[in-house]
mmCIF file of N, CA, C and O in Angstrom:
data_model
loop_
_atom_site.group_PDB
_atom_site.id
_atom_site.type_symbol
_atom_site.label_atom_id
_atom_site.label_comp_id
_atom_site.label_asym_id
_atom_site.label_seq_id
_atom_site.Cartn_x
_atom_site.Cartn_y
_atom_site.Cartn_z
ATOM 1 N N MET A 99 7.768 4.474 11.064
ATOM 2 C CA MET A 99 9.094 4.541 10.337
ATOM 3 C C MET A 99 8.979 5.344 9.408
ATOM 4 O O MET A 99 7.742 4.888 8.574
ATOM 5 N N ASN A 100 9.649 5.968 8.832
ATOM 6 C CA ASN A 100 9.505 6.872 7.627
ATOM 7 C C ASN A 100 10.331 6.215 6.585
ATOM 8 O O ASN A 100 10.744 5.268 6.551
ATOM 9 N N LYS A 101 10.122 7.302 5.377
ATOM 10 C CA LYS A 101 11.047 6.614 3.943
ATOM 11 C C LYS A 101 12.164 6.691 4.423
ATOM 12 O O LYS A 101 13.157 5.581 3.863
ATOM 13 N N ALA A 102 12.980 7.410 5.109
ATOM 14 C CA ALA A 102 14.559 7.658 5.039
ATOM 15 C C ALA A 102 14.794 6.471 6.197
ATOM 16 O O ALA A 102 16.209 5.797 5.781
ATOM 17 N N GLU A 103 14.198 6.100 7.224
ATOM 18 C CA GLU A 103 14.304 4.901 7.963
ATOM 19 C C GLU A 103 14.120 3.629 7.239
ATOM 20 O O GLU A 103 14.881 2.763 7.486
ATOM 21 N N LEU A 104 13.355 3.498 6.244
ATOM 22 C CA LEU A 104 13.170 2.353 5.627
ATOM 23 C C LEU A 104 14.275 2.150 4.641
ATOM 24 O O LEU A 104 14.722 1.126 4.413
ATOM 25 N N ILE A 105 14.696 3.329 4.116
ATOM 26 C CA ILE A 105 16.058 3.366 3.354
ATOM 27 C C ILE A 105 17.262 2.689 4.246
ATOM 28 O O ILE A 105 17.837 1.867 3.881
ATOM 29 N N ASP A 106 17.260 3.379 5.261
ATOM 30 C CA ASP A 106 18.465 2.937 6.131
ATOM 31 C C ASP A 106 18.007 1.221 6.439
ATOM 32 O O ASP A 106 19.089 0.716 6.369
ATOM 33 N N GLN A 107 17.064 1.029 6.879
ATOM 34 C CA GLN A 107 16.820 -0.200 7.009
ATOM 35 C C GLN A 107 17.224 -1.241 5.641
ATOM 36 O O GLN A 107 17.735 -2.490 6.120
ATOM 37 N N LEU A 108 16.922 -1.183 4.633
ATOM 38 C CA LEU A 108 17.225 -1.845 3.384
ATOM 39 C C LEU A 108 18.433 -1.846 2.824
ATOM 40 O O LEU A 108 18.879 -2.894 2.746
ATOM 41 N N SER A 109 19.144 -0.739 3.329
ATOM 42 C CA SER A 109 20.893 -0.620 3.361
ATOM 43 C C SER A 109 21.251 -1.556 3.941
ATOM 44 O O SER A 109 21.648 -2.196 3.490
ATOM 45 N N LYS A 110 20.868 -1.605 5.219
ATOM 46 C CA LYS A 110 21.713 -2.573 6.083
ATOM 47 C C LYS A 110 21.505 -3.711 5.694
ATOM 48 O O LYS A 110 22.283 -4.995 5.628
ATOM 49 N N ASP A 111 19.901 -4.338 5.650
ATOM 50 C CA ASP A 111 19.845 -5.741 5.307
ATOM 51 C C ASP A 111 20.334 -6.312 4.353
ATOM 52 O O ASP A 111 20.695 -7.378 4.191
ATOM 53 N N SER A 112 20.486 -5.455 2.979
ATOM 54 C CA SER A 112 20.687 -6.019 1.848
ATOM 55 C C SER A 112 22.239 -5.666 1.464
ATOM 56 O O SER A 112 22.606 -6.185 0.380
ATOM 57 N N GLY A 113 22.722 -5.051 2.405
ATOM 58 C CA GLY A 113 24.477 -4.520 2.072
ATOM 59 C C GLY A 113 24.235 -3.616 0.644
ATOM 60 O O GLY A 113 25.731 -3.764 0.143
ATOM 61 N N ILE A 114 23.827 -2.799 0.391
ATOM 62 C CA ILE A 114 23.575 -1.837 -0.834
ATOM 63 C C ILE A 114 23.651 -0.492 -0.240
ATOM 64 O O ILE A 114 23.285 -0.357 1.098
ATOM 65 N N THR A 115 23.786 0.422 -1.149
ATOM 66 C CA THR A 115 24.202 1.953 -0.387
ATOM 67 C C THR A 115 22.856 2.521 -0.381
ATOM 68 O O THR A 115 21.777 1.923 -0.536
ATOM 69 N N LYS A 116 22.673 3.173 0.165
ATOM 70 C CA LYS A 116 21.377 4.362 0.507
ATOM 71 C C LYS A 116 20.778 4.722 -0.683
ATOM 72 O O LYS A 116 19.565 4.551 -0.519
ATOM 73 N N THR A 117 21.723 5.001 -1.346
ATOM 74 C CA THR A 117 21.275 5.475 -2.702
ATOM 75 C C THR A 117 20.441 4.387 -3.461
ATOM 76 O O THR A 117 19.530 4.583 -4.048
ATOM 77 N N GLU A 118 21.324 3.169 -3.801
ATOM 78 C CA GLU A 118 20.777 2.330 -4.112
ATOM 79 C C GLU A 118 19.450 1.642 -3.588
ATOM 80 O O GLU A 118 18.515 1.325 -4.222
ATOM 81 N N ALA A 119 19.517 1.486 -2.433
ATOM 82 C CA ALA A 119 18.343 1.451 -1.493
ATOM 83 C C ALA A 119 16.859 1.893 -1.956
ATOM 84 O O ALA A 119 15.925 1.873 -2.333
ATOM 85 N N ASN A 120 17.361 3.440 -1.838
ATOM 86 C CA ASN A 120 16.592 4.615 -2.536
ATOM 87 C C ASN A 120 15.802 4.453 -3.869
ATOM 88 O O ASN A 120 14.707 4.543 -3.935
ATOM 89 N N ASP A 121 16.786 4.035 -4.865
ATOM 90 C CA ASP A 121 16.420 3.806 -6.209
ATOM 91 C C ASP A 121 15.185 2.376 -6.089
ATOM 92 O O ASP A 121 14.227 2.424 -6.885
ATOM 93 N N VAL A 122 15.356 1.206 -5.715
ATOM 94 C CA VAL A 122 14.960 0.350 -5.189
ATOM 95 C C VAL A 122 13.589 0.652 -4.620
ATOM 96 O O VAL A 122 12.290 -0.123 -5.240
ATOM 97 N N LEU A 123 13.665 1.252 -3.798
ATOM 98 C CA LEU A 123 11.986 1.592 -3.233
ATOM 99 C C LEU A 123 11.357 2.512 -4.061
ATOM 100 O O LEU A 123 9.979 2.222 -4.484
ATOM 101 N N ASP A 124 12.060 3.488 -4.747
ATOM 102 C CA ASP A 124 11.145 3.983 -5.827
ATOM 103 C C ASP A 124 10.738 3.394 -6.836
ATOM 104 O O ASP A 124 9.978 3.561 -7.272
ATOM 105 N N SER A 125 11.646 2.522 -7.525
ATOM 106 C CA SER A 125 10.764 1.657 -8.406
ATOM 107 C C SER A 125 9.650 0.543 -7.781
ATOM 108 O O SER A 125 8.937 0.185 -8.504
ATOM 109 N N LEU A 126 9.903 0.306 -6.727
ATOM 110 C CA LEU A 126 8.919 -0.446 -6.282
ATOM 111 C C LEU A 126 7.510 0.108 -6.057
ATOM 112 O O LEU A 126 6.600 -0.168 -6.620
ATOM 113 N N THR A 127 7.546 1.170 -5.635
ATOM 114 C CA THR A 127 6.223 2.313 -5.576
ATOM 115 C C THR A 127 6.022 2.475 -6.561
ATOM 116 O O THR A 127 4.637 2.710 -6.937
ATOM 117 N N GLY A 128 7.008 2.772 -7.908
ATOM 118 C CA GLY A 128 6.384 3.526 -9.090
ATOM 119 C C GLY A 128 5.908 1.795 -9.995
ATOM 120 O O GLY A 128 4.393 2.349 -10.355
ATOM 121 N N ALA A 129 6.556 1.100 -9.649
ATOM 122 C CA ALA A 129 5.904 -0.083 -10.454
ATOM 123 C C ALA A 129 4.721 -0.451 -9.664
ATOM 124 O O ALA A 129 3.350 -0.689 -10.973
ATOM 125 N N ILE A 130 4.183 -0.138 -8.438
ATOM 126 C CA ILE A 130 2.716 -0.658 -8.080
ATOM 127 C C ILE A 130 1.920 0.393 -8.500
ATOM 128 O O ILE A 130 1.053 0.232 -8.836
ATOM 129 N N THR A 131 2.137 1.486 -8.444
ATOM 130 C CA THR A 131 1.149 2.948 -8.966
ATOM 131 C C THR A 131 0.903 2.860 -10.521
ATOM 132 O O THR A 131 -0.128 2.786 -10.801
ATOM 133 N N SER A 132 2.158 2.314 -11.129
ATOM 134 C CA SER A 132 1.658 2.228 -12.788
ATOM 135 C C SER A 132 1.046 0.940 -12.937
ATOM 136 O O SER A 132 -0.096 0.956 -13.785
ATOM 137 N N SER A 133 0.966 0.046 -12.148
ATOM 138 C CA SER A 133 0.072 -1.137 -12.445
ATOM 139 C C SER A 133 -1.214 -0.999 -11.756
ATOM 140 O O SER A 133 -2.084 -1.079 -12.780
ATOM 141 N N LEU A 134 -1.481 -0.003 -10.736
ATOM 142 C CA LEU A 134 -2.733 0.189 -10.557
ATOM 143 C C LEU A 134 -3.436 1.053 -11.453
ATOM 144 O O LEU A 134 -4.912 0.912 -11.611
ATOM 145 N N LYS A 135 -2.450 2.298 -11.409
ATOM 146 C CA LYS A 135 -3.056 3.172 -12.937
ATOM 147 C C LYS A 135 -4.077 2.399 -14.018
ATOM 148 O O LYS A 135 -4.985 2.701 -14.520
ATOM 149 N N LYS A 136 -3.149 0.959 -14.442
ATOM 150 C CA LYS A 136 -3.853 0.458 -15.573
ATOM 151 C C LYS A 136 -5.306 -0.413 -15.078
ATOM 152 O O LYS A 136 -5.611 -1.278 -16.198
ATOM 153 N N GLY A 137 -5.111 -0.520 -13.959
ATOM 154 C CA GLY A 137 -6.139 -1.242 -13.158
ATOM 155 C C GLY A 137 -6.142 -2.568 -12.969
ATOM 156 O O GLY A 137 -6.879 -3.530 -12.599
ATOM 157 N N ASP A 138 -4.883 -3.069 -12.909
ATOM 158 C CA ASP A 138 -3.993 -4.463 -12.339
ATOM 159 C C ASP A 138 -4.222 -4.508 -10.890
ATOM 160 O O ASP A 138 -4.226 -3.434 -10.268
ATOM 161 N N THR A 139 -3.811 -5.558 -10.262
ATOM 162 C CA THR A 139 -3.839 -5.497 -8.982
ATOM 163 C C THR A 139 -2.361 -6.363 -9.026
ATOM 164 O O THR A 139 -1.841 -6.965 -9.929
ATOM 165 N N VAL A 140 -1.595 -6.127 -7.914
ATOM 166 C CA VAL A 140 -0.334 -6.331 -7.609
ATOM 167 C C VAL A 140 -0.183 -7.316 -6.358
ATOM 168 O O VAL A 140 -0.958 -6.827 -5.233
ATOM 169 N N THR A 141 0.142 -8.339 -6.504
ATOM 170 C CA THR A 141 0.228 -9.277 -5.512
ATOM 171 C C THR A 141 1.383 -9.631 -4.866
ATOM 172 O O THR A 141 2.097 -10.188 -5.676
ATOM 173 N N LEU A 142 1.787 -9.502 -3.651
ATOM 174 C CA LEU A 142 3.387 -10.199 -3.295
ATOM 175 C C LEU A 142 2.787 -11.219 -2.355
ATOM 176 O O LEU A 142 2.503 -10.908 -1.119
ATOM 177 N N VAL A 143 3.006 -12.325 -2.509
ATOM 178 C CA VAL A 143 2.855 -13.701 -1.915
ATOM 179 C C VAL A 143 3.484 -13.684 -0.611
ATOM 180 O O VAL A 143 4.605 -13.556 -0.416
ATOM 181 N N GLY A 144 2.333 -14.062 0.468
ATOM 182 C CA GLY A 144 2.979 -13.488 1.777
ATOM 183 C C GLY A 144 2.915 -12.334 2.388
ATOM 184 O O GLY A 144 2.665 -12.358 3.558
ATOM 185 N N PHE A 145 2.708 -11.130 1.694
ATOM 186 C CA PHE A 145 2.426 -10.137 2.160
ATOM 187 C C PHE A 145 1.022 -9.485 1.931
ATOM 188 O O PHE A 145 0.450 -9.094 2.688
ATOM 189 N N GLY A 146 0.729 -9.442 0.872
ATOM 190 C CA GLY A 146 -0.778 -8.959 0.291
ATOM 191 C C GLY A 146 -0.921 -8.525 -0.815
ATOM 192 O O GLY A 146 -0.090 -8.674 -1.692
ATOM 193 N N THR A 147 -1.901 -8.064 -1.311
ATOM 194 C CA THR A 147 -2.748 -7.614 -2.527
ATOM 195 C C THR A 147 -2.723 -6.112 -2.802
ATOM 196 O O THR A 147 -3.864 -5.706 -1.624
ATOM 197 N N PHE A 148 -2.353 -5.417 -3.654
ATOM 198 C CA PHE A 148 -2.773 -4.149 -3.887
ATOM 199 C C PHE A 148 -3.887 -4.105 -4.736
ATOM 200 O O PHE A 148 -3.506 -4.593 -5.980
ATOM 201 N N SER A 149 -4.855 -3.252 -4.869
ATOM 202 C CA SER A 149 -5.559 -3.196 -6.329
ATOM 203 C C SER A 149 -6.765 -1.993 -6.101
ATOM 204 O O SER A 149 -6.257 -1.345 -4.902
ATOM 205 N N VAL A 150 -7.093 -1.763 -6.982
ATOM 206 C CA VAL A 150 -8.211 -0.496 -7.156
ATOM 207 C C VAL A 150 -9.658 -0.948 -6.961
ATOM 208 O O VAL A 150 -10.306 -1.818 -7.583
ATOM 209 N N SER A 151 -10.178 0.018 -6.344
ATOM 210 C CA SER A 151 -11.754 -0.148 -6.219
ATOM 211 C C SER A 151 -12.368 1.166 -6.262
ATOM 212 O O SER A 151 -11.882 2.410 -6.512
ATOM 213 N N ASP A 152 -13.622 0.692 -7.190
ATOM 214 C CA ASP A 152 -14.160 2.136 -7.374
ATOM 215 C C ASP A 152 -15.461 2.407 -6.317
ATOM 216 O O ASP A 152 -16.085 1.728 -5.985
ATOM 217 N N ARG A 153 -15.274 3.588 -5.907
ATOM 218 C CA ARG A 153 -16.393 4.318 -4.978
ATOM 219 C C ARG A 153 -17.062 4.975 -6.041
ATOM 220 O O ARG A 153 -17.124 6.021 -6.674
ATOM 221 N N ALA A 154 -18.718 4.729 -5.570
ATOM 222 C CA ALA A 154 -19.545 5.289 -6.162
ATOM 223 C C ALA A 154 -19.591 6.865 -5.809
ATOM 224 O O ALA A 154 -19.159 7.275 -4.990
ATOM 225 N N ALA A 155 -20.669 7.915 -6.530
ATOM 226 C CA ALA A 155 -20.812 8.844 -6.387
ATOM 227 C C ALA A 155 -21.974 8.685 -5.463
ATOM 228 O O ALA A 155 -22.677 7.572 -5.063
ATOM 229 N N ARG A 156 -21.937 9.776 -4.254
ATOM 230 C CA ARG A 156 -23.070 9.866 -3.146
ATOM 231 C C ARG A 156 -22.996 11.372 -2.683
ATOM 232 O O ARG A 156 -22.629 12.228 -2.783
ATOM 233 N N ASN A 157 -24.066 11.341 -1.954
ATOM 234 C CA ASN A 157 -24.270 12.920 -0.985
ATOM 235 C C ASN A 157 -23.437 12.613 0.140
ATOM 236 O O ASN A 157 -23.354 11.985 0.845
ATOM 237 N N GLY A 158 -23.039 13.934 0.218
ATOM 238 C CA GLY A 158 -22.564 14.096 1.623
ATOM 239 C C GLY A 158 -23.026 15.516 2.473
ATOM 240 O O GLY A 158 -23.553 15.976 1.739
ATOM 241 N N ARG A 159 -22.174 15.985 3.529
ATOM 242 C CA ARG A 159 -22.945 16.869 4.209
ATOM 243 C C ARG A 159 -22.132 17.965 4.907
ATOM 244 O O ARG A 159 -20.733 17.348 5.265
ATOM 245 N N ASN A 160 -21.637 18.980 4.444
ATOM 246 C CA ASN A 160 -20.649 19.663 4.675
ATOM 247 C C ASN A 160 -20.869 20.074 6.120
ATOM 248 O O ASN A 160 -22.054 20.614 6.829
ATOM 249 N N PRO A 161 -20.016 19.991 7.009
ATOM 250 C CA PRO A 161 -19.946 19.773 8.235
ATOM 251 C C PRO A 161 -20.143 21.323 8.843
ATOM 252 O O PRO A 161 -20.798 21.526 9.958
ATOM 253 N N GLN A 162 -19.672 22.286 8.524
ATOM 254 C CA GLN A 162 -19.713 23.555 8.745
ATOM 255 C C GLN A 162 -21.274 24.357 8.625
ATOM 256 O O GLN A 162 -21.781 25.069 9.467
ATOM 257 N N THR A 163 -21.817 23.885 7.498
ATOM 258 C CA THR A 163 -22.889 24.587 7.112
ATOM 259 C C THR A 163 -24.457 23.636 7.384
ATOM 260 O O THR A 163 -25.252 23.903 7.074
ATOM 261 N N GLY A 164 -23.785 22.417 6.935
ATOM 262 C CA GLY A 164 -25.542 21.238 7.257
ATOM 263 C C GLY A 164 -25.760 21.138 6.066
ATOM 264 O O GLY A 164 -26.512 20.639 5.619
ATOM 265 N N ALA A 165 -25.057 21.746 4.671
ATOM 266 C CA ALA A 165 -25.796 21.451 3.521
ATOM 267 C C ALA A 165 -25.309 20.448 2.469
ATOM 268 O O ALA A 165 -24.328 19.595 2.937
ATOM 269 N N THR A 166 -26.149 19.871 2.005
ATOM 270 C CA THR A 166 -25.936 18.671 1.129
ATOM 271 C C THR A 166 -24.820 18.855 -0.068
ATOM 272 O O THR A 166 -25.432 19.868 -0.571
ATOM 273 N N ILE A 167 -23.772 18.188 -0.026
ATOM 274 C CA ILE A 167 -23.129 18.252 -0.944
ATOM 275 C C ILE A 167 -22.799 16.969 -2.255
ATOM 276 O O ILE A 167 -23.224 16.064 -1.202
ATOM 277 N N LYS A 168 -22.455 17.150 -3.377
ATOM 278 C CA LYS A 168 -22.360 15.844 -4.118
ATOM 279 C C LYS A 168 -21.078 15.419 -4.168
ATOM 280 O O LYS A 168 -20.085 16.405 -4.338
ATOM 281 N N ILE A 169 -20.533 14.241 -3.582
ATOM 282 C CA ILE A 169 -19.379 13.802 -3.790
ATOM 283 C C ILE A 169 -19.083 12.893 -4.960
ATOM 284 O O ILE A 169 -19.728 11.725 -5.271
ATOM 285 N N LYS A 170 -18.218 13.175 -5.855
ATOM 286 C CA LYS A 170 -18.010 12.454 -7.247
ATOM 287 C C LYS A 170 -17.313 11.096 -7.068
ATOM 288 O O LYS A 170 -16.608 11.028 -5.848
ATOM 289 N N ALA A 171 -17.681 10.284 -7.887
ATOM 290 C CA ALA A 171 -17.198 8.809 -7.903
ATOM 291 C C ALA A 171 -15.681 8.794 -8.274
ATOM 292 O O ALA A 171 -15.219 9.615 -8.873
ATOM 293 N N ARG A 172 -15.022 7.904 -7.428
ATOM 294 C CA ARG A 172 -13.626 7.738 -8.260
ATOM 295 C C ARG A 172 -12.770 6.434 -7.632
ATOM 296 O O ARG A 172 -13.825 5.725 -7.123
ATOM 297 N N LYS A 173 -11.578 6.496 -7.955
ATOM 298 C CA LYS A 173 -11.316 5.401 -7.804
ATOM 299 C C LYS A 173 -9.881 5.363 -6.652
ATOM 300 O O LYS A 173 -9.601 6.349 -6.546
ATOM 301 N N VAL A 174 -10.075 4.258 -5.766
ATOM 302 C CA VAL A 174 -9.328 4.204 -4.454
ATOM 303 C C VAL A 174 -8.610 3.170 -4.493
ATOM 304 O O VAL A 174 -8.861 2.158 -4.637
ATOM 305 N N PRO A 175 -7.081 3.486 -3.990
ATOM 306 C CA PRO A 175 -6.151 2.305 -3.995
ATOM 307 C C PRO A 175 -6.521 1.053 -2.704
ATOM 308 O O PRO A 175 -7.054 1.758 -1.751
ATOM 309 N N LYS A 176 -6.216 0.023 -2.427
ATOM 310 C CA LYS A 176 -7.035 -0.837 -1.532
ATOM 311 C C LYS A 176 -5.378 -1.632 -1.365
ATOM 312 O O LYS A 176 -4.771 -2.037 -2.309
ATOM 313 N N PHE A 177 -5.477 -2.027 -0.147
ATOM 314 C CA PHE A 177 -4.741 -3.499 0.357
ATOM 315 C C PHE A 177 -5.057 -4.432 1.017
ATOM 316 O O PHE A 177 -6.028 -3.888 2.335
ATOM 317 N N LYS A 178 -5.210 -5.378 0.923
ATOM 318 C CA LYS A 178 -5.620 -6.661 1.568
ATOM 319 C C LYS A 178 -3.968 -7.245 1.990
ATOM 320 O O LYS A 178 -3.571 -7.916 0.826
ATOM 321 N N ALA A 179 -3.802 -7.281 3.430
ATOM 322 C CA ALA A 179 -2.656 -8.093 3.845
ATOM 323 C C ALA A 179 -3.094 -9.523 3.672
ATOM 324 O O ALA A 179 -3.847 -10.076 3.543
ATOM 325 N N GLY A 180 -1.792 -10.152 3.685
ATOM 326 C CA GLY A 180 -1.682 -11.450 3.098
ATOM 327 C C GLY A 180 -1.906 -12.216 4.468
ATOM 328 O O GLY A 180 -1.511 -11.923 5.602
ATOM 329 N N LYS A 181 -2.191 -13.558 4.374
ATOM 330 C CA LYS A 181 -1.996 -14.558 5.812
ATOM 331 C C LYS A 181 -0.799 -14.649 6.517
ATOM 332 O O LYS A 181 -0.604 -14.437 7.860
ATOM 333 N N ASP A 182 0.184 -14.552 6.014
ATOM 334 C CA ASP A 182 1.422 -14.787 6.640
ATOM 335 C C ASP A 182 1.650 -13.540 7.322
ATOM 336 O O ASP A 182 2.380 -13.733 8.206
ATOM 337 N N PHE A 183 1.490 -12.543 6.447
ATOM 338 C CA PHE A 183 1.778 -11.282 7.001
ATOM 339 C C PHE A 183 0.752 -10.859 8.258
ATOM 340 O O PHE A 183 1.453 -10.453 9.370
ATOM 341 N N LYS A 184 -0.617 -11.155 8.279
ATOM 342 C CA LYS A 184 -1.288 -11.416 8.989
ATOM 343 C C LYS A 184 -0.871 -11.746 10.871
ATOM 344 O O LYS A 184 -0.783 -11.433 11.942
ATOM 345 N N ASP A 185 -0.444 -12.976 10.361
ATOM 346 C CA ASP A 185 0.212 -13.883 11.655
ATOM 347 C C ASP A 185 1.154 -13.429 11.956
ATOM 348 O O ASP A 185 1.094 -13.488 13.011
ATOM 349 N N LYS A 186 2.477 -12.776 11.120
ATOM 350 C CA LYS A 186 3.356 -12.046 11.691
ATOM 351 C C LYS A 186 3.288 -10.981 12.616
ATOM 352 O O LYS A 186 3.685 -10.571 13.907
ATOM 353 N N ILE A 187 2.162 -10.181 12.225
ATOM 354 C CA ILE A 187 1.677 -8.852 12.935
ATOM 355 C C ILE A 187 1.084 -8.984 14.078
ATOM 356 O O ILE A 187 1.083 -8.604 15.378
ATOM 357 N N ALA A 188 -0.323 -10.595 14.067
ATOM 358 C CA ALA A 188 -0.419 -10.864 15.189
ATOM 359 C C ALA A 188 0.170 -11.636 16.468
ATOM 360 O O ALA A 188 0.035 -11.712 17.594
ATOM 361 N N GLY A 189 1.500 -11.694 16.111
ATOM 362 C CA GLY A 189 2.411 -12.152 17.032
ATOM 363 C C GLY A 189 2.281 -13.824 16.938
ATOM 364 O O GLY A 189 3.191 -14.583 17.642
ATOM 365 N N GLY A 190 1.830 -14.563 16.016
ATOM 366 C CA GLY A 190 1.758 -15.944 15.510
ATOM 367 C C GLY A 190 2.790 -16.274 14.975
ATOM 368 O O GLY A 190 3.323 -15.417 14.001
ATOM 369 N N LYS A 191 3.306 -17.554 14.831
ATOM 370 C CA LYS A 191 4.292 -17.920 14.106
ATOM 371 C C LYS A 191 3.508 -18.436 12.745
ATOM 372 O O LYS A 191 2.697 -18.979 12.562
ATOM 373 N N ALA A 192 4.440 -17.733 11.637
ATOM 374 C CA ALA A 192 3.805 -18.556 10.221
ATOM 375 C C ALA A 192 4.326 -19.697 10.155
ATOM 376 O O ALA A 192 5.357 -20.245 10.175
ATOM 377 N N LYS A 193 3.311 -20.656 9.546
ATOM 378 C CA LYS A 193 3.500 -21.974 9.636
ATOM 379 C C LYS A 193 4.779 -22.185 8.071
ATOM 380 O O LYS A 193 4.587 -21.537 7.326
ATOM 381 N N ALA A 194 5.492 -22.612 8.525
ATOM 382 C CA ALA A 194 6.433 -22.804 7.693
ATOM 383 C C ALA A 194 6.599 -23.811 6.551
ATOM 384 O O ALA A 194 5.294 -24.759 6.217
ATOM 385 N N LYS A 195 6.607 -23.566 4.926
ATOM 386 C CA LYS A 195 6.391 -24.293 3.878
ATOM 387 C C LYS A 195 6.650 -25.961 3.896
ATOM 388 O O LYS A 195 8.040 -25.626 4.212
ATOM 389 N N LYS A 196 5.858 -26.728 3.566
ATOM 390 C CA LYS A 196 6.775 -28.322 3.506
ATOM 391 C C LYS A 196 7.147 -28.300 2.047
ATOM 392 O O LYS A 196 6.931 -27.982 1.021
#
C-alpha cells in the first residue's frame, strides 16, 4: 500500500474527503517526526512505539575497493510494534479488554 492508497482507505473508513485525509496523514507524520527530532518517543497504545536510537561511529569497508572507511555516529528512528498489533498480524485474535 502506498500513500495514495492509504489516503483512499482513510477517506472511505472515516467518511471524509481525500484532501482532508491527506491533511490528517501529513499532520500525523509531521507530529511524529517533530517529536522524534526533540528526542521524545511516540506511543500509540495497541499499535507501537516510535523512538530514536543512537548508532555509534564504526569502521566499515568499501565493497568496491576493500578500503576501510569511517562511518559517523548518527541518530536513527526505530519502531517497536505493540502486542495487539503483533497479534493481529500473526493471525491471532487480540484479547478484548475487560
